């Protein structure tokens, strides 16, 4: 959409709108990269609901800690407890 690398610049509402446009244009199932789910477990629930309602066939949720700290070169992962909560 932006013609930029994936650096988490679009919000959930923009992602869901893009999915709505794609699902209206074709009947193929689309697997959506939902980044880190836009927050904690409650945000992940909303992300799943919004993308499902927009017609997504599936989605992926990353286990990375976002936003990444300034100057942090290495990717950090969320805690195991938070990851389990997001999956539930």
Short mmCIF file of N, CA and C in Angstrom, two decimals:
data_model
loop_
_atom_site.label_atom_id
_atom_site.label_comp_id
_atom_site.label_asym_id
_atom_site.label_seq_id
_atom_site.Cartn_x
_atom_site.Cartn_y
_atom_site.Cartn_z
N UNK A 1 0.82 -1.19 0.00
CA UNK A 1 0.00 0.00 0.00
C UNK A 1 0.86 1.26 0.00
N UNK A 2 1.91 1.27 0.85
CA UNK A 2 2.76 2.45 0.94
C UNK A 2 3.98 2.38 0.02
N UNK A 3 4.25 1.20 -0.52
CA UNK A 3 5.44 1.05 -1.34
C UNK A 3 6.70 1.12 -0.51
N UNK A 4 6.61 0.76 0.77
CA UNK A 4 7.73 0.82 1.70
C UNK A 4 7.97 -0.57 2.28
N UNK A 5 9.17 -0.80 2.82
CA UNK A 5 9.40 -2.08 3.53
C UNK A 5 8.46 -2.21 4.72
N UNK A 6 8.26 -3.43 5.19
CA UNK A 6 7.38 -3.69 6.33
C UNK A 6 8.05 -3.18 7.61
N UNK A 7 7.69 -1.95 8.00
CA UNK A 7 8.24 -1.38 9.23
C UNK A 7 7.11 -0.95 10.16
N UNK A 8 5.99 -1.66 10.08
CA UNK A 8 4.85 -1.48 11.00
C UNK A 8 4.34 -0.04 11.00
N UNK A 9 4.04 0.48 9.83
CA UNK A 9 3.56 1.85 9.72
C UNK A 9 2.06 1.97 9.60
N UNK A 10 1.36 0.88 9.29
CA UNK A 10 -0.09 1.02 9.13
C UNK A 10 -0.81 0.46 10.35
N UNK A 11 -1.94 1.04 10.65
CA UNK A 11 -2.75 0.64 11.80
C UNK A 11 -3.65 -0.54 11.43
N UNK A 12 -4.23 -1.15 12.44
CA UNK A 12 -5.15 -2.27 12.21
C UNK A 12 -6.30 -1.87 11.30
N UNK A 13 -6.86 -0.69 11.49
CA UNK A 13 -8.00 -0.27 10.67
C UNK A 13 -7.61 -0.17 9.20
N UNK A 14 -6.40 0.29 8.93
CA UNK A 14 -5.93 0.38 7.54
C UNK A 14 -5.69 -1.00 6.96
N UNK A 15 -5.12 -1.90 7.76
CA UNK A 15 -4.88 -3.27 7.31
C UNK A 15 -6.20 -3.97 7.00
N UNK A 16 -7.19 -3.81 7.88
CA UNK A 16 -8.50 -4.43 7.65
C UNK A 16 -9.17 -3.87 6.40
N UNK A 17 -9.03 -2.58 6.17
CA UNK A 17 -9.61 -1.99 4.96
C UNK A 17 -8.95 -2.54 3.70
N UNK A 18 -7.64 -2.70 3.74
CA UNK A 18 -6.94 -3.31 2.59
C UNK A 18 -7.47 -4.73 2.35
N UNK A 19 -7.69 -5.49 3.43
CA UNK A 19 -8.21 -6.84 3.31
C UNK A 19 -9.61 -6.82 2.72
N UNK A 20 -10.45 -5.87 3.13
CA UNK A 20 -11.80 -5.76 2.56
C UNK A 20 -11.73 -5.53 1.05
N UNK A 21 -10.85 -4.66 0.62
CA UNK A 21 -10.70 -4.39 -0.82
C UNK A 21 -10.28 -5.64 -1.57
N UNK A 22 -9.34 -6.38 -1.00
CA UNK A 22 -8.87 -7.60 -1.68
C UNK A 22 -9.96 -8.66 -1.72
N UNK A 23 -10.70 -8.82 -0.64
CA UNK A 23 -11.74 -9.86 -0.62
C UNK A 23 -12.90 -9.53 -1.55
N UNK A 24 -13.13 -8.24 -1.81
CA UNK A 24 -14.16 -7.86 -2.79
C UNK A 24 -13.69 -8.12 -4.22
N UNK A 25 -12.37 -8.05 -4.43
CA UNK A 25 -11.84 -8.18 -5.78
C UNK A 25 -11.64 -9.63 -6.22
N UNK A 26 -11.44 -10.54 -5.28
CA UNK A 26 -11.16 -11.93 -5.64
C UNK A 26 -11.66 -12.86 -4.54
N UNK A 27 -11.96 -14.09 -4.92
CA UNK A 27 -12.47 -15.08 -3.98
C UNK A 27 -11.37 -15.95 -3.39
N UNK A 28 -10.12 -15.66 -3.69
CA UNK A 28 -9.01 -16.45 -3.18
C UNK A 28 -8.79 -16.18 -1.69
N UNK A 29 -8.46 -17.20 -0.91
CA UNK A 29 -8.16 -16.96 0.50
C UNK A 29 -6.84 -16.21 0.63
N UNK A 30 -6.79 -15.27 1.56
CA UNK A 30 -5.60 -14.45 1.77
C UNK A 30 -5.07 -14.68 3.18
N UNK A 31 -3.77 -14.96 3.29
CA UNK A 31 -3.10 -15.08 4.57
C UNK A 31 -2.48 -13.72 4.89
N UNK A 32 -2.90 -13.11 6.00
CA UNK A 32 -2.51 -11.75 6.34
C UNK A 32 -1.39 -11.75 7.37
N UNK A 33 -0.35 -10.96 7.13
CA UNK A 33 0.70 -10.73 8.11
C UNK A 33 0.20 -9.67 9.07
N UNK A 34 -0.25 -10.10 10.25
CA UNK A 34 -0.84 -9.18 11.23
C UNK A 34 0.20 -8.69 12.24
N UNK A 35 1.46 -8.70 11.83
CA UNK A 35 2.57 -8.24 12.68
C UNK A 35 2.48 -8.85 14.07
N UNK A 36 2.45 -8.05 15.10
CA UNK A 36 2.43 -8.55 16.48
C UNK A 36 1.02 -8.52 17.07
N UNK A 37 0.01 -8.33 16.22
CA UNK A 37 -1.37 -8.32 16.68
C UNK A 37 -1.81 -6.98 17.22
N UNK A 38 -0.96 -5.98 17.04
CA UNK A 38 -1.26 -4.60 17.45
C UNK A 38 -1.41 -4.43 18.95
N UNK A 39 -0.65 -5.20 19.72
CA UNK A 39 -0.66 -5.01 21.17
C UNK A 39 -0.75 -6.30 21.95
N UNK A 40 -1.44 -6.24 23.08
CA UNK A 40 -1.54 -7.38 23.99
C UNK A 40 -2.61 -8.37 23.52
N UNK A 41 -2.95 -9.31 24.39
CA UNK A 41 -3.90 -10.36 24.02
C UNK A 41 -5.27 -9.81 23.62
N UNK A 42 -5.73 -8.75 24.28
CA UNK A 42 -7.02 -8.16 23.90
C UNK A 42 -6.95 -7.53 22.51
N UNK A 43 -5.83 -6.90 22.20
CA UNK A 43 -5.66 -6.33 20.87
C UNK A 43 -5.59 -7.42 19.81
N UNK A 44 -4.97 -8.55 20.16
CA UNK A 44 -4.90 -9.67 19.21
C UNK A 44 -6.30 -10.19 18.92
N UNK A 45 -7.14 -10.27 19.96
CA UNK A 45 -8.53 -10.72 19.76
C UNK A 45 -9.23 -9.80 18.76
N UNK A 46 -9.07 -8.50 18.96
CA UNK A 46 -9.71 -7.54 18.04
C UNK A 46 -9.12 -7.66 16.64
N UNK A 47 -7.81 -7.86 16.55
CA UNK A 47 -7.17 -8.02 15.24
C UNK A 47 -7.77 -9.20 14.50
N UNK A 48 -7.91 -10.33 15.19
CA UNK A 48 -8.50 -11.53 14.57
C UNK A 48 -9.93 -11.24 14.12
N UNK A 49 -10.73 -10.61 14.98
CA UNK A 49 -12.12 -10.31 14.64
C UNK A 49 -12.22 -9.38 13.43
N UNK A 50 -11.42 -8.33 13.42
CA UNK A 50 -11.46 -7.35 12.32
C UNK A 50 -11.04 -7.99 11.00
N UNK A 51 -9.96 -8.76 11.02
CA UNK A 51 -9.49 -9.37 9.77
C UNK A 51 -10.41 -10.48 9.30
N UNK A 52 -11.00 -11.21 10.24
CA UNK A 52 -11.98 -12.24 9.86
C UNK A 52 -13.20 -11.58 9.20
N UNK A 53 -13.69 -10.50 9.80
CA UNK A 53 -14.84 -9.79 9.24
C UNK A 53 -14.52 -9.17 7.88
N UNK A 54 -13.25 -8.85 7.66
CA UNK A 54 -12.83 -8.26 6.39
C UNK A 54 -12.63 -9.31 5.30
N UNK A 55 -12.67 -10.61 5.68
CA UNK A 55 -12.57 -11.67 4.68
C UNK A 55 -11.25 -12.41 4.64
N UNK A 56 -10.39 -12.22 5.62
CA UNK A 56 -9.10 -12.91 5.63
C UNK A 56 -9.30 -14.41 5.78
N UNK A 57 -8.49 -15.18 5.06
CA UNK A 57 -8.54 -16.62 5.17
C UNK A 57 -7.74 -17.14 6.36
N UNK A 58 -6.79 -16.35 6.82
CA UNK A 58 -5.95 -16.70 7.96
C UNK A 58 -5.02 -15.54 8.25
N UNK A 59 -4.29 -15.64 9.35
CA UNK A 59 -3.34 -14.58 9.68
C UNK A 59 -2.19 -15.13 10.50
N UNK A 60 -1.11 -14.40 10.52
CA UNK A 60 0.04 -14.75 11.34
C UNK A 60 0.26 -13.64 12.36
N UNK A 61 0.69 -14.04 13.56
CA UNK A 61 1.02 -13.12 14.63
C UNK A 61 2.48 -13.39 15.03
N UNK A 62 3.30 -12.35 15.06
CA UNK A 62 4.70 -12.49 15.42
C UNK A 62 4.88 -12.47 16.93
N UNK A 63 6.00 -13.01 17.38
CA UNK A 63 6.32 -13.01 18.80
C UNK A 63 7.41 -11.99 19.13
N UNK A 64 7.50 -10.96 18.31
CA UNK A 64 8.51 -9.93 18.54
C UNK A 64 7.98 -8.84 19.44
N UNK A 65 8.89 -8.21 20.15
CA UNK A 65 8.56 -7.10 21.03
C UNK A 65 8.56 -5.82 20.21
N UNK A 66 7.40 -5.19 20.13
CA UNK A 66 7.28 -3.94 19.39
C UNK A 66 6.61 -2.90 20.26
N UNK A 67 6.96 -1.65 20.17
CA UNK A 67 8.01 -1.14 19.31
C UNK A 67 9.38 -1.54 19.84
N UNK A 68 10.29 -1.66 18.91
CA UNK A 68 11.65 -2.02 19.24
C UNK A 68 12.34 -0.81 19.86
N UNK A 69 13.16 -1.02 20.87
CA UNK A 69 13.86 0.07 21.54
C UNK A 69 14.80 0.81 20.60
N UNK A 70 14.97 2.11 20.83
CA UNK A 70 15.84 2.93 19.99
C UNK A 70 17.25 2.38 20.02
N UNK A 71 17.83 2.19 18.86
CA UNK A 71 19.19 1.69 18.75
C UNK A 71 19.34 0.20 18.99
N UNK A 72 18.24 -0.48 19.19
CA UNK A 72 18.26 -1.93 19.44
C UNK A 72 18.47 -2.64 18.12
N UNK A 73 19.61 -3.28 17.97
CA UNK A 73 19.93 -3.96 16.71
C UNK A 73 19.31 -5.36 16.65
N UNK A 74 19.23 -6.01 17.79
CA UNK A 74 18.72 -7.38 17.83
C UNK A 74 17.23 -7.40 18.13
N UNK A 75 16.51 -8.25 17.44
CA UNK A 75 15.08 -8.40 17.68
C UNK A 75 14.86 -9.08 19.02
N UNK A 76 13.97 -8.51 19.83
CA UNK A 76 13.63 -9.11 21.11
C UNK A 76 12.28 -9.80 21.01
N UNK A 77 12.11 -10.87 21.79
CA UNK A 77 10.87 -11.63 21.78
C UNK A 77 10.05 -11.29 23.01
N UNK A 78 8.73 -11.44 22.89
CA UNK A 78 7.85 -11.24 24.04
C UNK A 78 8.04 -12.41 25.00
N UNK A 79 7.55 -12.26 26.23
CA UNK A 79 7.67 -13.33 27.21
C UNK A 79 6.81 -14.53 26.79
N UNK A 80 7.16 -15.68 27.32
CA UNK A 80 6.39 -16.89 27.03
C UNK A 80 4.95 -16.74 27.49
N UNK A 81 4.74 -16.14 28.67
CA UNK A 81 3.40 -15.95 29.20
C UNK A 81 2.55 -15.06 28.28
N UNK A 82 3.15 -13.97 27.80
CA UNK A 82 2.42 -13.08 26.89
C UNK A 82 2.11 -13.79 25.57
N UNK A 83 3.07 -14.57 25.08
CA UNK A 83 2.84 -15.32 23.84
C UNK A 83 1.71 -16.32 23.96
N UNK A 84 1.66 -17.00 25.09
CA UNK A 84 0.57 -17.96 25.33
C UNK A 84 -0.77 -17.23 25.39
N UNK A 85 -0.78 -16.08 26.08
CA UNK A 85 -2.01 -15.30 26.16
C UNK A 85 -2.50 -14.85 24.80
N UNK A 86 -1.59 -14.47 23.93
CA UNK A 86 -1.98 -14.04 22.58
C UNK A 86 -2.53 -15.20 21.77
N UNK A 87 -1.97 -16.37 21.94
CA UNK A 87 -2.45 -17.54 21.19
C UNK A 87 -3.82 -17.99 21.67
N UNK A 88 -4.07 -17.86 22.97
CA UNK A 88 -5.38 -18.26 23.50
C UNK A 88 -6.45 -17.35 22.95
#
